[in-house]
Coordinates of C-alpha atoms in Angstrom, one line a residue:
M1 CA 18.2 -26.0 125.0
D2 CA 14.9 -25.0 123.3
Y3 CA 15.7 -21.2 123.4
V4 CA 19.2 -21.9 122.0
L5 CA 17.6 -23.7 119.0
W6 CA 15.2 -20.8 118.5
A7 CA 18.1 -18.4 118.5
L8 CA 19.9 -20.4 115.9
A9 CA 16.8 -20.7 113.8
V10 CA 16.5 -16.9 113.8
I11 CA 20.1 -15.8 113.4
W12 CA 21.2 -18.2 110.6
P13 CA 18.5 -17.1 108.1
L14 CA 19.5 -13.5 108.8
S15 CA 22.9 -14.5 107.4
A16 CA 21.2 -14.3 104.0
V17 CA 20.7 -10.6 104.5
I18 CA 24.4 -10.1 105.3
L19 CA 25.6 -12.0 102.3
L20 CA 23.0 -10.3 100.0
L21 CA 24.2 -6.9 101.1
A22 CA 27.7 -8.0 100.2
V23 CA 26.5 -9.1 96.8
N24 CA 24.9 -5.7 96.2
G25 CA 27.9 -3.9 97.6
K26 CA 31.5 -4.0 96.7
K27 CA 33.0 -7.4 95.9
G28 CA 35.9 -6.9 98.3
H29 CA 33.5 -6.8 101.3
V30 CA 32.3 -10.4 100.9
G31 CA 35.2 -12.0 102.8
L32 CA 34.8 -9.6 105.6
N33 CA 31.0 -10.2 105.9
F34 CA 31.6 -13.9 105.8
L35 CA 34.2 -13.6 108.6
A36 CA 31.7 -11.4 110.5
L37 CA 29.2 -14.2 110.2
A38 CA 31.6 -16.7 111.7
I39 CA 32.4 -14.2 114.5
V40 CA 28.8 -13.8 115.3
G41 CA 28.2 -17.5 115.2
G42 CA 31.2 -18.3 117.5
P43 CA 29.8 -16.8 120.7
L44 CA 26.4 -18.4 119.9
A45 CA 28.0 -21.8 119.6
A46 CA 29.9 -21.1 122.9
F47 CA 26.6 -20.3 124.6
A48 CA 25.0 -23.4 123.2
V49 CA 27.9 -25.5 124.5
S50 CA 27.7 -23.9 127.9
R51 CA 24.1 -25.2 128.2
V52 CA 24.9 -28.8 127.3
P53 CA 24.6 -30.9 130.5
F54 CA 27.3 -33.3 131.5
R55 CA 26.2 -36.9 131.3
C56 CA 27.7 -40.0 132.8
R57 CA 28.8 -42.4 130.1
R58 CA 28.2 -45.4 132.3
C59 CA 24.7 -44.6 133.6
D60 CA 23.5 -42.3 130.8
I61 CA 22.0 -39.8 133.2
D62 CA 22.8 -36.1 133.9
M63 CA 25.5 -35.4 136.4
D64 CA 24.7 -33.3 139.5
T65 CA 26.6 -29.9 139.8
R66 CA 28.0 -29.0 143.2
D67 CA 30.8 -26.5 143.9
G68 CA 31.9 -26.3 140.3
R69 CA 32.2 -30.1 140.0
H70 CA 30.0 -32.6 138.1
A71 CA 29.4 -36.0 139.7
C72 CA 27.1 -38.9 138.7
P73 CA 24.5 -39.3 141.4
K74 CA 24.4 -43.1 140.7
C75 CA 28.0 -44.3 140.3
G76 CA 30.0 -41.3 141.6
D77 CA 32.2 -40.7 138.5
A78 CA 33.2 -37.0 138.4
T79 CA 34.6 -34.3 136.2
T80 CA 35.7 -30.7 136.9
D81 CA 33.9 -27.8 135.3
G82 CA 36.8 -26.0 133.7
T83 CA 37.0 -23.5 130.8
L84 CA 34.6 -23.4 127.9
G85 CA 37.2 -25.2 125.8
E86 CA 37.4 -28.0 128.4
R87 CA 33.6 -28.3 128.3
V88 CA 33.7 -28.7 124.6
L89 CA 36.7 -31.0 124.3
N90 CA 37.0 -32.6 127.7
I91 CA 33.4 -33.7 128.4
F92 CA 33.2 -36.9 130.4
E93 CA 36.8 -36.8 131.7
L94 CA 37.1 -39.6 134.2
D95 CA 39.7 -40.2 136.8
E96 CA 42.0 -42.4 134.6
K97 CA 45.7 -42.1 134.4
P98 CA 46.4 -40.3 131.1
V99 CA 48.4 -41.8 128.3
L100 CA 48.4 -38.9 125.9
S101 CA 49.3 -35.3 126.7
F102 CA 47.1 -32.4 125.7
W103 CA 49.6 -31.6 122.9
A104 CA 49.6 -35.2 121.6
K105 CA 45.8 -35.2 121.3
F106 CA 45.7 -31.7 119.9
T107 CA 48.4 -32.2 117.2
Y108 CA 47.0 -35.7 116.3
A109 CA 43.8 -33.9 115.3
F110 CA 45.7 -31.7 112.8
G111 CA 45.7 -34.7 110.4
Q112 CA 41.9 -34.4 110.3
V113 CA 42.3 -30.9 108.7
A114 CA 44.2 -32.5 105.9
V115 CA 41.7 -35.5 105.7
S116 CA 38.9 -33.0 105.0
L117 CA 40.9 -30.3 103.1
S118 CA 42.3 -32.4 100.3
P119 CA 39.1 -34.1 99.1
A120 CA 37.1 -30.9 99.6
L121 CA 39.5 -29.2 97.1
I122 CA 39.1 -32.0 94.5
S123 CA 35.4 -32.8 95.0
S124 CA 34.3 -29.1 95.0
W125 CA 36.5 -27.7 92.2
L126 CA 38.0 -30.3 89.9
I127 CA 35.0 -30.7 87.6
Y128 CA 34.5 -27.0 87.4
F129 CA 38.2 -26.4 86.7
Y130 CA 38.2 -28.9 83.7
I131 CA 34.9 -28.2 82.1
G132 CA 33.1 -25.2 83.8
R133 CA 35.3 -22.1 83.5
K134 CA 35.0 -19.3 81.0
D135 CA 37.6 -17.0 79.6
A136 CA 37.5 -13.2 79.7
S137 CA 35.4 -13.2 76.5
G138 CA 32.8 -15.5 78.0
H139 CA 33.9 -18.5 76.0
D140 CA 34.0 -21.9 77.6
I141 CA 37.4 -23.3 78.7
L142 CA 37.1 -27.1 78.1
L143 CA 40.2 -28.9 79.1
V144 CA 38.5 -32.2 78.4
S145 CA 35.1 -33.1 77.0
A146 CA 32.1 -33.8 79.4
A147 CA 32.4 -37.5 78.5
A148 CA 36.1 -37.6 79.2
M149 CA 35.5 -35.8 82.5
S150 CA 33.0 -38.5 83.5
V151 CA 35.4 -41.3 82.7
G152 CA 38.3 -39.5 84.3
G153 CA 36.3 -39.0 87.4
L154 CA 34.9 -42.6 87.7
I155 CA 37.9 -44.8 86.9
P156 CA 40.2 -43.3 89.6
R157 CA 37.5 -43.8 92.3
L158 CA 37.0 -47.4 91.2
L159 CA 40.8 -48.1 91.5
E160 CA 40.8 -46.4 94.8
A161 CA 38.0 -48.6 96.0
V162 CA 40.1 -51.7 95.1
A163 CA 43.1 -50.2 96.9
E164 CA 41.2 -49.4 100.1
P165 CA 40.6 -52.9 101.5
M166 CA 44.1 -53.9 100.4
V167 CA 45.6 -50.9 102.3
G168 CA 43.5 -51.7 105.3
Y169 CA 44.5 -55.4 105.3
L170 CA 48.2 -54.6 104.9
S171 CA 48.1 -51.9 107.6
D172 CA 46.5 -54.4 110.0
K173 CA 49.1 -57.1 109.1
W174 CA 52.4 -55.3 108.5
H175 CA 54.6 -54.1 111.4
F176 CA 57.5 -51.7 111.1
R177 CA 59.8 -50.0 113.6
M178 CA 57.5 -47.0 113.8
G179 CA 54.4 -49.1 114.1
R180 CA 51.6 -50.3 111.9
R181 CA 50.0 -47.0 110.9
I182 CA 52.5 -44.2 111.2
P183 CA 54.9 -45.3 108.3
W184 CA 52.0 -45.1 105.8
V185 CA 51.4 -41.4 106.9
V186 CA 55.1 -40.5 106.8
F187 CA 56.0 -42.0 103.5
G188 CA 52.7 -41.6 101.7
T189 CA 52.0 -37.9 102.3
P190 CA 54.7 -36.4 99.9
F191 CA 53.2 -38.5 97.0
L192 CA 49.7 -37.4 97.9
A193 CA 50.8 -33.7 97.9
I194 CA 52.5 -34.1 94.5
F195 CA 49.4 -35.5 92.8
S196 CA 47.2 -32.9 94.4
I197 CA 49.3 -30.2 92.9
L198 CA 49.9 -31.7 89.5
I199 CA 46.2 -32.3 88.8
F200 CA 45.8 -28.5 88.2
F201 CA 48.7 -28.4 85.7
P202 CA 47.4 -30.2 82.5
P203 CA 49.6 -30.2 79.5
D204 CA 47.3 -28.0 77.4
R205 CA 45.8 -25.2 79.6
A206 CA 43.9 -23.5 76.8
G207 CA 41.7 -26.3 75.6
E208 CA 41.3 -30.0 75.1
G209 CA 44.3 -30.5 72.8
A210 CA 44.6 -32.8 69.9
S211 CA 42.8 -36.2 70.1
L212 CA 45.1 -39.2 70.0
V213 CA 42.3 -41.7 69.5
S214 CA 38.6 -41.9 70.2
A215 CA 37.1 -44.8 72.1
L216 CA 33.5 -45.3 73.3
G217 CA 32.7 -41.7 72.6
V218 CA 35.6 -40.4 74.6
D219 CA 38.4 -38.4 72.9
V220 CA 41.7 -39.6 74.4
T221 CA 43.8 -36.4 74.5
P222 CA 47.0 -35.6 76.5
N223 CA 44.8 -33.7 79.0
F224 CA 42.5 -36.7 79.5
L225 CA 45.5 -39.1 80.1
F226 CA 47.0 -36.5 82.4
L227 CA 43.7 -36.2 84.3
L228 CA 43.3 -40.0 84.5
A229 CA 46.9 -40.5 85.9
T230 CA 47.0 -37.6 88.4
H231 CA 43.4 -38.2 89.6
T232 CA 44.1 -41.9 90.1
G233 CA 47.4 -41.1 91.9
F234 CA 45.7 -38.6 94.2
W235 CA 42.9 -41.0 95.4
V236 CA 45.1 -44.1 95.7
M237 CA 47.6 -42.1 97.8
Y238 CA 44.8 -40.5 99.8
T239 CA 43.7 -44.0 100.8
A240 CA 47.2 -45.1 101.6
V241 CA 47.6 -42.2 104.0
V242 CA 44.2 -41.6 105.4
A243 CA 43.0 -45.1 106.2
P244 CA 46.1 -45.8 108.4
Y245 CA 45.8 -42.3 110.0
L246 CA 42.1 -42.9 110.9
S247 CA 43.0 -46.3 112.3
L248 CA 45.8 -44.9 114.5
L249 CA 43.7 -43.5 117.3
P250 CA 43.1 -46.9 119.1
E251 CA 46.9 -47.6 118.7
I252 CA 48.0 -44.6 120.6
T253 CA 45.7 -44.8 123.7
P254 CA 43.6 -47.6 125.2
L255 CA 41.5 -45.1 127.2
N256 CA 38.0 -44.4 126.0
N257 CA 37.9 -40.9 127.5
E258 CA 41.1 -39.9 125.7
R259 CA 39.7 -41.3 122.4
I260 CA 36.6 -39.2 122.9
Q261 CA 38.7 -36.1 123.6
A262 CA 40.9 -36.7 120.5
S263 CA 37.8 -37.4 118.4
N264 CA 36.3 -34.0 119.5
Y265 CA 39.4 -32.2 118.5
M266 CA 39.2 -34.1 115.2
A267 CA 35.6 -32.9 114.7
F268 CA 36.8 -29.3 114.8
G269 CA 39.7 -30.2 112.5
D270 CA 37.1 -31.7 110.1
V271 CA 35.2 -28.5 110.0
A272 CA 38.4 -26.4 109.6
G273 CA 39.6 -28.5 106.7
S274 CA 36.1 -28.4 105.0
V275 CA 35.8 -24.6 105.5
L276 CA 39.3 -24.1 104.1
G277 CA 38.6 -26.4 101.1
T278 CA 35.3 -24.6 100.3
A279 CA 34.9 -21.0 101.6
G280 CA 38.7 -20.6 101.9
V281 CA 39.2 -21.7 98.3
G282 CA 36.4 -19.4 97.2
M283 CA 38.2 -16.4 98.8
M284 CA 41.5 -17.4 97.2
I285 CA 39.9 -17.8 93.8
G286 CA 38.9 -14.1 94.0
A287 CA 42.2 -12.9 95.5
L288 CA 44.5 -14.9 93.1
A289 CA 42.4 -14.6 89.9
G290 CA 45.4 -13.2 88.0
G291 CA 47.8 -15.9 89.2
I292 CA 50.8 -15.5 91.5
T293 CA 54.6 -15.4 91.1
L294 CA 56.7 -17.4 93.6
G295 CA 60.3 -16.4 92.9
P296 CA 61.1 -17.7 89.4
I297 CA 57.9 -19.6 89.1
H298 CA 54.7 -18.0 87.7
L299 CA 51.4 -19.7 88.4
S300 CA 49.0 -18.4 85.7
N301 CA 45.6 -18.9 87.4
A302 CA 44.1 -19.2 90.9
Y303 CA 43.7 -23.0 90.7
E304 CA 47.4 -23.6 90.1
A305 CA 48.3 -21.3 93.0
I306 CA 45.7 -22.9 95.3
G307 CA 46.9 -26.4 94.4
V308 CA 50.4 -25.6 95.4
I309 CA 49.5 -23.7 98.6
L310 CA 47.0 -26.3 99.9
G311 CA 49.3 -29.2 98.9
V312 CA 52.0 -27.7 101.2
V313 CA 49.4 -27.0 104.0
F314 CA 48.0 -30.5 104.2
T315 CA 51.5 -32.0 104.0
L316 CA 52.4 -30.1 107.1
M317 CA 49.1 -31.1 108.8
F318 CA 49.7 -34.8 108.3
Y319 CA 53.3 -34.6 109.6
I320 CA 52.2 -32.6 112.6
S321 CA 49.6 -35.3 113.3
V322 CA 52.2 -38.0 113.9
W323 CA 54.8 -35.7 115.6
K324 CA 53.8 -36.2 119.2
V325 CA 52.2 -39.7 119.2
R326 CA 53.7 -43.2 119.3
E327 CA 52.0 -46.5 118.7
R328 CA 51.7 -48.9 121.6
P329 CA 53.9 -52.0 121.4
H330 CA 52.4 -54.7 119.2
D331 CA 50.7 -57.5 121.0
A332 CA 51.3 -60.7 119.0
S333 CA 48.4 -62.4 120.7
K334 CA 46.0 -59.9 119.1
A335 CA 47.4 -60.1 115.6
V336 CA 44.7 -60.6 113.0
K337 CA 45.0 -64.2 111.7
F338 CA 42.6 -63.9 108.8
K339 CA 43.7 -64.2 105.2
F340 CA 42.5 -61.4 103.0
T341 CA 39.5 -63.4 101.6
Q342 CA 38.4 -64.4 105.0
A343 CA 38.8 -60.9 106.3
F344 CA 36.6 -59.7 103.4
V345 CA 33.9 -62.2 104.1
E346 CA 33.9 -61.7 107.9
T347 CA 33.3 -58.0 107.4
F348 CA 30.0 -58.6 105.6
R349 CA 29.0 -61.2 108.1
N350 CA 28.8 -58.4 110.6
P351 CA 25.0 -57.5 110.6
T352 CA 25.8 -53.9 111.5
F353 CA 28.1 -53.2 108.5
T354 CA 25.8 -53.5 105.5
P355 CA 23.2 -50.9 106.7
Y356 CA 26.0 -48.6 107.8
V357 CA 27.9 -48.8 104.5
I358 CA 24.7 -48.3 102.4
A359 CA 24.0 -45.0 104.3
A360 CA 27.7 -44.0 104.1
A361 CA 27.9 -44.6 100.3
A362 CA 24.6 -42.7 99.7
I363 CA 25.8 -39.7 101.8
R364 CA 29.2 -39.7 100.1
M365 CA 27.7 -39.8 96.6
A366 CA 25.0 -37.1 97.5
T367 CA 27.6 -34.8 99.0
D368 CA 30.0 -35.1 96.1
I369 CA 27.2 -34.4 93.6
L370 CA 26.1 -31.3 95.6
L371 CA 29.6 -30.0 96.0
A372 CA 30.4 -30.5 92.3
G373 CA 27.2 -28.8 91.3
M374 CA 27.6 -25.7 93.5
P375 CA 30.0 -23.7 91.3
F376 CA 27.6 -24.2 88.4
I377 CA 24.6 -23.2 90.5
V378 CA 26.4 -19.9 91.4
T379 CA 28.0 -19.0 88.0
R380 CA 25.4 -20.3 85.5
L381 CA 22.1 -19.7 87.4
M382 CA 22.9 -16.7 89.5
S383 CA 25.6 -15.0 87.3
L384 CA 28.0 -14.6 90.2
D385 CA 31.7 -15.4 90.4
E386 CA 32.7 -18.9 91.3
E387 CA 34.1 -17.8 94.6
Y388 CA 30.5 -17.5 95.9
A389 CA 30.2 -21.2 95.7
G390 CA 32.8 -21.4 98.4
Y391 CA 30.9 -18.9 100.6
L392 CA 27.7 -20.9 100.2
Q393 CA 29.4 -24.1 101.2
G394 CA 31.0 -22.3 104.1
V395 CA 27.6 -21.3 105.4
L396 CA 26.6 -24.9 105.5
I397 CA 29.8 -26.1 107.3
L398 CA 30.1 -23.2 109.8
G399 CA 26.4 -23.6 110.6
A400 CA 26.9 -27.3 111.2
M401 CA 29.6 -26.5 113.7
L402 CA 27.1 -24.5 115.8
F403 CA 25.0 -27.6 116.1
F404 CA 27.7 -30.0 117.2
P405 CA 26.9 -29.8 120.9
V406 CA 23.1 -30.2 120.2
V407 CA 23.8 -33.3 118.1
A408 CA 26.0 -34.9 120.7
S409 CA 23.5 -34.4 123.5
K410 CA 20.5 -35.6 121.4
A411 CA 22.5 -38.7 120.4
V412 CA 23.0 -39.6 124.1
K413 CA 19.3 -39.1 124.8
Y414 CA 17.7 -40.7 121.7
G415 CA 20.5 -43.0 120.4
K416 CA 22.8 -42.7 117.4
K417 CA 20.5 -44.5 115.0
T418 CA 17.5 -42.3 115.6
V419 CA 19.6 -39.1 115.2
Y420 CA 21.4 -40.3 112.1
L421 CA 18.1 -41.2 110.4
F422 CA 16.7 -37.8 111.3
G423 CA 19.8 -36.1 109.8
M424 CA 19.5 -38.0 106.5
G425 CA 15.8 -37.4 106.2
V426 CA 15.9 -33.7 106.9
F427 CA 18.8 -33.1 104.6
A428 CA 17.0 -35.0 101.8
V429 CA 13.9 -32.7 102.1
D430 CA 16.1 -29.6 102.4
L431 CA 17.8 -30.4 99.1
L432 CA 14.4 -30.7 97.4
L433 CA 13.8 -27.2 98.5
M434 CA 17.1 -26.0 97.2
A435 CA 16.2 -27.3 93.7
L436 CA 13.4 -24.7 93.6
L437 CA 15.9 -21.8 93.5
K438 CA 15.3 -21.0 89.9
H439 CA 11.5 -21.3 89.5
F440 CA 10.1 -20.8 93.0
P441 CA 12.6 -19.4 95.5
F442 CA 10.0 -18.8 98.1
L443 CA 12.5 -18.7 101.0
G444 CA 14.1 -15.7 99.4
Y445 CA 11.0 -13.6 99.2
P446 CA 11.1 -12.4 102.9
V447 CA 14.7 -11.5 102.4
A448 CA 13.8 -9.5 99.3
F449 CA 11.1 -7.7 101.3
V450 CA 13.6 -6.8 104.0
A451 CA 16.2 -5.7 101.5
G452 CA 13.6 -3.5 99.8
L453 CA 12.9 -1.8 103.1
L454 CA 16.6 -1.1 103.4
G455 CA 16.7 0.5 100.0
S456 CA 18.4 -2.4 98.2
P457 CA 15.8 -4.1 96.0
L458 CA 16.9 -7.6 94.8
D459 CA 16.8 -9.0 91.3
P460 CA 15.7 -12.6 90.6
N461 CA 19.3 -13.9 90.8
Q462 CA 19.8 -12.4 94.2
I463 CA 16.4 -13.8 95.4
A464 CA 17.6 -17.2 94.2
F465 CA 20.8 -16.6 96.1
A466 CA 18.9 -15.8 99.3
H467 CA 16.8 -18.9 98.9
T468 CA 19.9 -21.0 98.5
V469 CA 21.6 -19.5 101.6
I470 CA 18.6 -20.2 103.7
T471 CA 18.2 -23.8 102.5
L472 CA 21.9 -24.3 103.4
A473 CA 21.4 -22.7 106.8
I474 CA 18.5 -25.2 107.4
G475 CA 20.8 -28.0 106.2
A476 CA 23.4 -27.1 108.8
L477 CA 21.6 -29.2 111.5
P478 CA 21.5 -32.5 109.4
V479 CA 25.0 -31.9 108.2
A480 CA 26.1 -31.6 111.8
V481 CA 24.5 -35.0 112.4
I482 CA 26.5 -36.5 109.6
F483 CA 29.8 -34.8 110.8
V484 CA 29.3 -36.0 114.4
M485 CA 27.6 -39.4 114.1
Q486 CA 29.3 -41.2 111.2
R487 CA 32.6 -42.0 113.0
P488 CA 31.0 -43.1 116.3
I489 CA 28.6 -45.4 114.4
L490 CA 31.5 -47.0 112.5
N491 CA 33.2 -47.5 115.9
D492 CA 30.1 -49.3 117.1
V493 CA 30.3 -51.5 114.0
M494 CA 33.9 -52.3 114.7
D495 CA 33.1 -53.0 118.4
H496 CA 30.4 -55.5 117.3
D497 CA 32.9 -57.1 114.9
E498 CA 35.3 -57.6 117.8
K499 CA 32.6 -59.5 119.7
L500 CA 32.1 -61.7 116.7
T501 CA 35.7 -62.4 115.7
G502 CA 37.8 -61.5 118.7
Y503 CA 40.0 -59.0 116.6
R504 CA 40.2 -55.3 116.3
R505 CA 40.2 -54.6 112.6
E506 CA 39.9 -50.8 112.3
A507 CA 41.9 -50.5 109.1
M508 CA 40.0 -53.3 107.4
Y509 CA 36.7 -51.7 108.2
N510 CA 37.9 -48.3 106.9
G511 CA 39.0 -50.1 103.8
M512 CA 35.8 -52.1 103.3
E513 CA 33.8 -48.9 103.7
G514 CA 35.9 -47.4 101.0
L515 CA 35.3 -50.4 98.7
V516 CA 31.6 -49.5 98.6
S517 CA 31.6 -45.7 99.1
K518 CA 34.4 -44.8 96.8
P519 CA 32.7 -46.2 93.6
A520 CA 29.6 -44.3 94.7
S521 CA 31.7 -41.2 94.9
G522 CA 33.1 -42.0 91.5
L523 CA 29.6 -42.2 90.1
A524 CA 29.1 -38.7 91.3
Y525 CA 32.0 -37.6 89.1
F526 CA 30.5 -39.6 86.2
I527 CA 26.9 -38.3 86.7
V528 CA 27.5 -34.5 87.1
P529 CA 29.2 -33.9 83.7
L530 CA 26.5 -36.0 82.0
L531 CA 23.7 -34.1 83.7
L532 CA 25.2 -30.8 82.6
S533 CA 25.9 -31.8 79.0
T534 CA 22.5 -33.5 78.4
L535 CA 20.0 -31.5 80.5
G536 CA 21.7 -28.1 80.2
D537 CA 24.1 -25.9 82.2
S538 CA 22.9 -22.4 81.5
A539 CA 20.2 -19.9 82.7
E540 CA 18.2 -20.7 79.6
H541 CA 18.5 -24.5 80.0
P542 CA 19.1 -25.0 83.8
W543 CA 17.8 -28.5 84.3
G544 CA 21.2 -30.2 84.4
V545 CA 22.4 -27.8 87.1
L546 CA 19.1 -28.1 89.1
A547 CA 19.2 -31.8 88.9
T548 CA 22.3 -32.0 91.1
P549 CA 20.4 -31.2 94.4
L550 CA 17.5 -33.3 93.2
V551 CA 19.7 -36.4 92.6
A552 CA 21.5 -35.8 95.9
S553 CA 18.1 -35.7 97.7
V554 CA 17.1 -39.1 96.1
L555 CA 20.4 -40.6 97.2
L556 CA 19.9 -39.5 100.8
F557 CA 16.4 -41.0 100.9
I558 CA 18.0 -44.3 99.7
G559 CA 20.6 -44.0 102.5
Y560 CA 17.7 -43.4 105.0
L561 CA 15.9 -46.5 103.9
G562 CA 19.1 -48.6 104.0
F563 CA 20.0 -47.5 107.5
R564 CA 16.6 -48.4 109.0
S565 CA 17.7 -52.0 109.3
Y566 CA 20.8 -51.1 111.4
P567 CA 20.4 -53.3 114.5
L568 CA 22.0 -51.2 117.2
D569 CA 20.5 -48.2 118.9
K570 CA 22.8 -46.9 121.5

């Protein structure tokens, strides 16, 4: 695998040249160049996957290859060497009678597209939509004040955090004709879609509007009340749908190999949703800048159109996810007997949970701060259109996808804890480098040299852009670690809980994770507007914008330190 890693290390920095040539050229070429980057990366990822050895789950050793078959030399378990897709998504297939069809596993993973798409849309673009845009004359469009945005970002996440363990507890306890989890997805999704659309339709779309009252330095305007209501509704309904969806997998198959296959499909769905919510939205912002007319309805700006389009998309994704699956009949002997308070206490008695949730909360908060700051980095410090923020985020996510096979194989070799710590540490250092983009963009200097040789000299903003692209390309590996490792580590935490309590409490653990990580995410919404308003959000006063990767880096170091006490290393 060493030569594969070297190839990745060379090709991904070269993506900076591709994007910079697009910046210097016609704006319309950006999407094509970005697509070309994905096309170039796809075969490279396929080649990397083809080099990943099959390993036996039971013995943790490489399988022998004979006549196109892979067999463990120790225990004899075997798997066939099929197509590349089978190598990616069907690794470790054992001779067990299947419970789920291919289509059941494949369509279930569609829900993961929506799980990533909906928060990516809100986390990446909501703050910029309400306080970051400018009109055609260059004047700020402030739909709420910075203080109101902070409060309107924090309170909904705190309420969601309260709702999360309650949803988990009720989802574990309640039983309906369709099962314990599916009804939450079926009946909650339309409400989630409605709130995700409404949030981009404030009453006053030209400014803050008249203040009804002022409290604690926050002007309570109709726009603020609307933001508070729709943002709260979105995150509470997101919890009500997503927590049961994520807890559904053990309910639809008892086979570990099928869970692994479905989880691999979900990892790719995770990437697809994240790319659509970042790079995809960036492209749509440019394409729909003048709004869109749908029959008798005119949507006046790109954000309104995107809210409607993506609201419909992730509604379809959630419904497709439960189309082909059925929950197994309920076993009353395995029903959770804990009351809510006892269930809460027992979760924190699990010695694996606290280190895990500290790291998860730190990663969540750091990620949301970085995503919220990216449109300001692009528009205020580089003088580019906001759509480029989506392209930069897409570089990070598509790059991470290339490293999925590498992360999986290294986790088997070195253990999930070691790999997870490596990912957090490297990403923290990488974000420190990103913060140098304005005053010492040293990673952009080689790109500027190459561009000069090609006859396209770069200005300081474009050198800063190159520096940022390369830091995000470097960050692709640690982000891949976070993508791939977080869910398996939580599964290990839940397995350890089953040894302690005798119960499978997936939804409760998803809820308790949310109880800690969602307020952390809310603090991200609270911190970013304050950083921008107090330290500056312009090229002349850039420190508020530059502080976003710095604060994210500090949070990742905190998560690294917290996870060091995690007791499992398998």
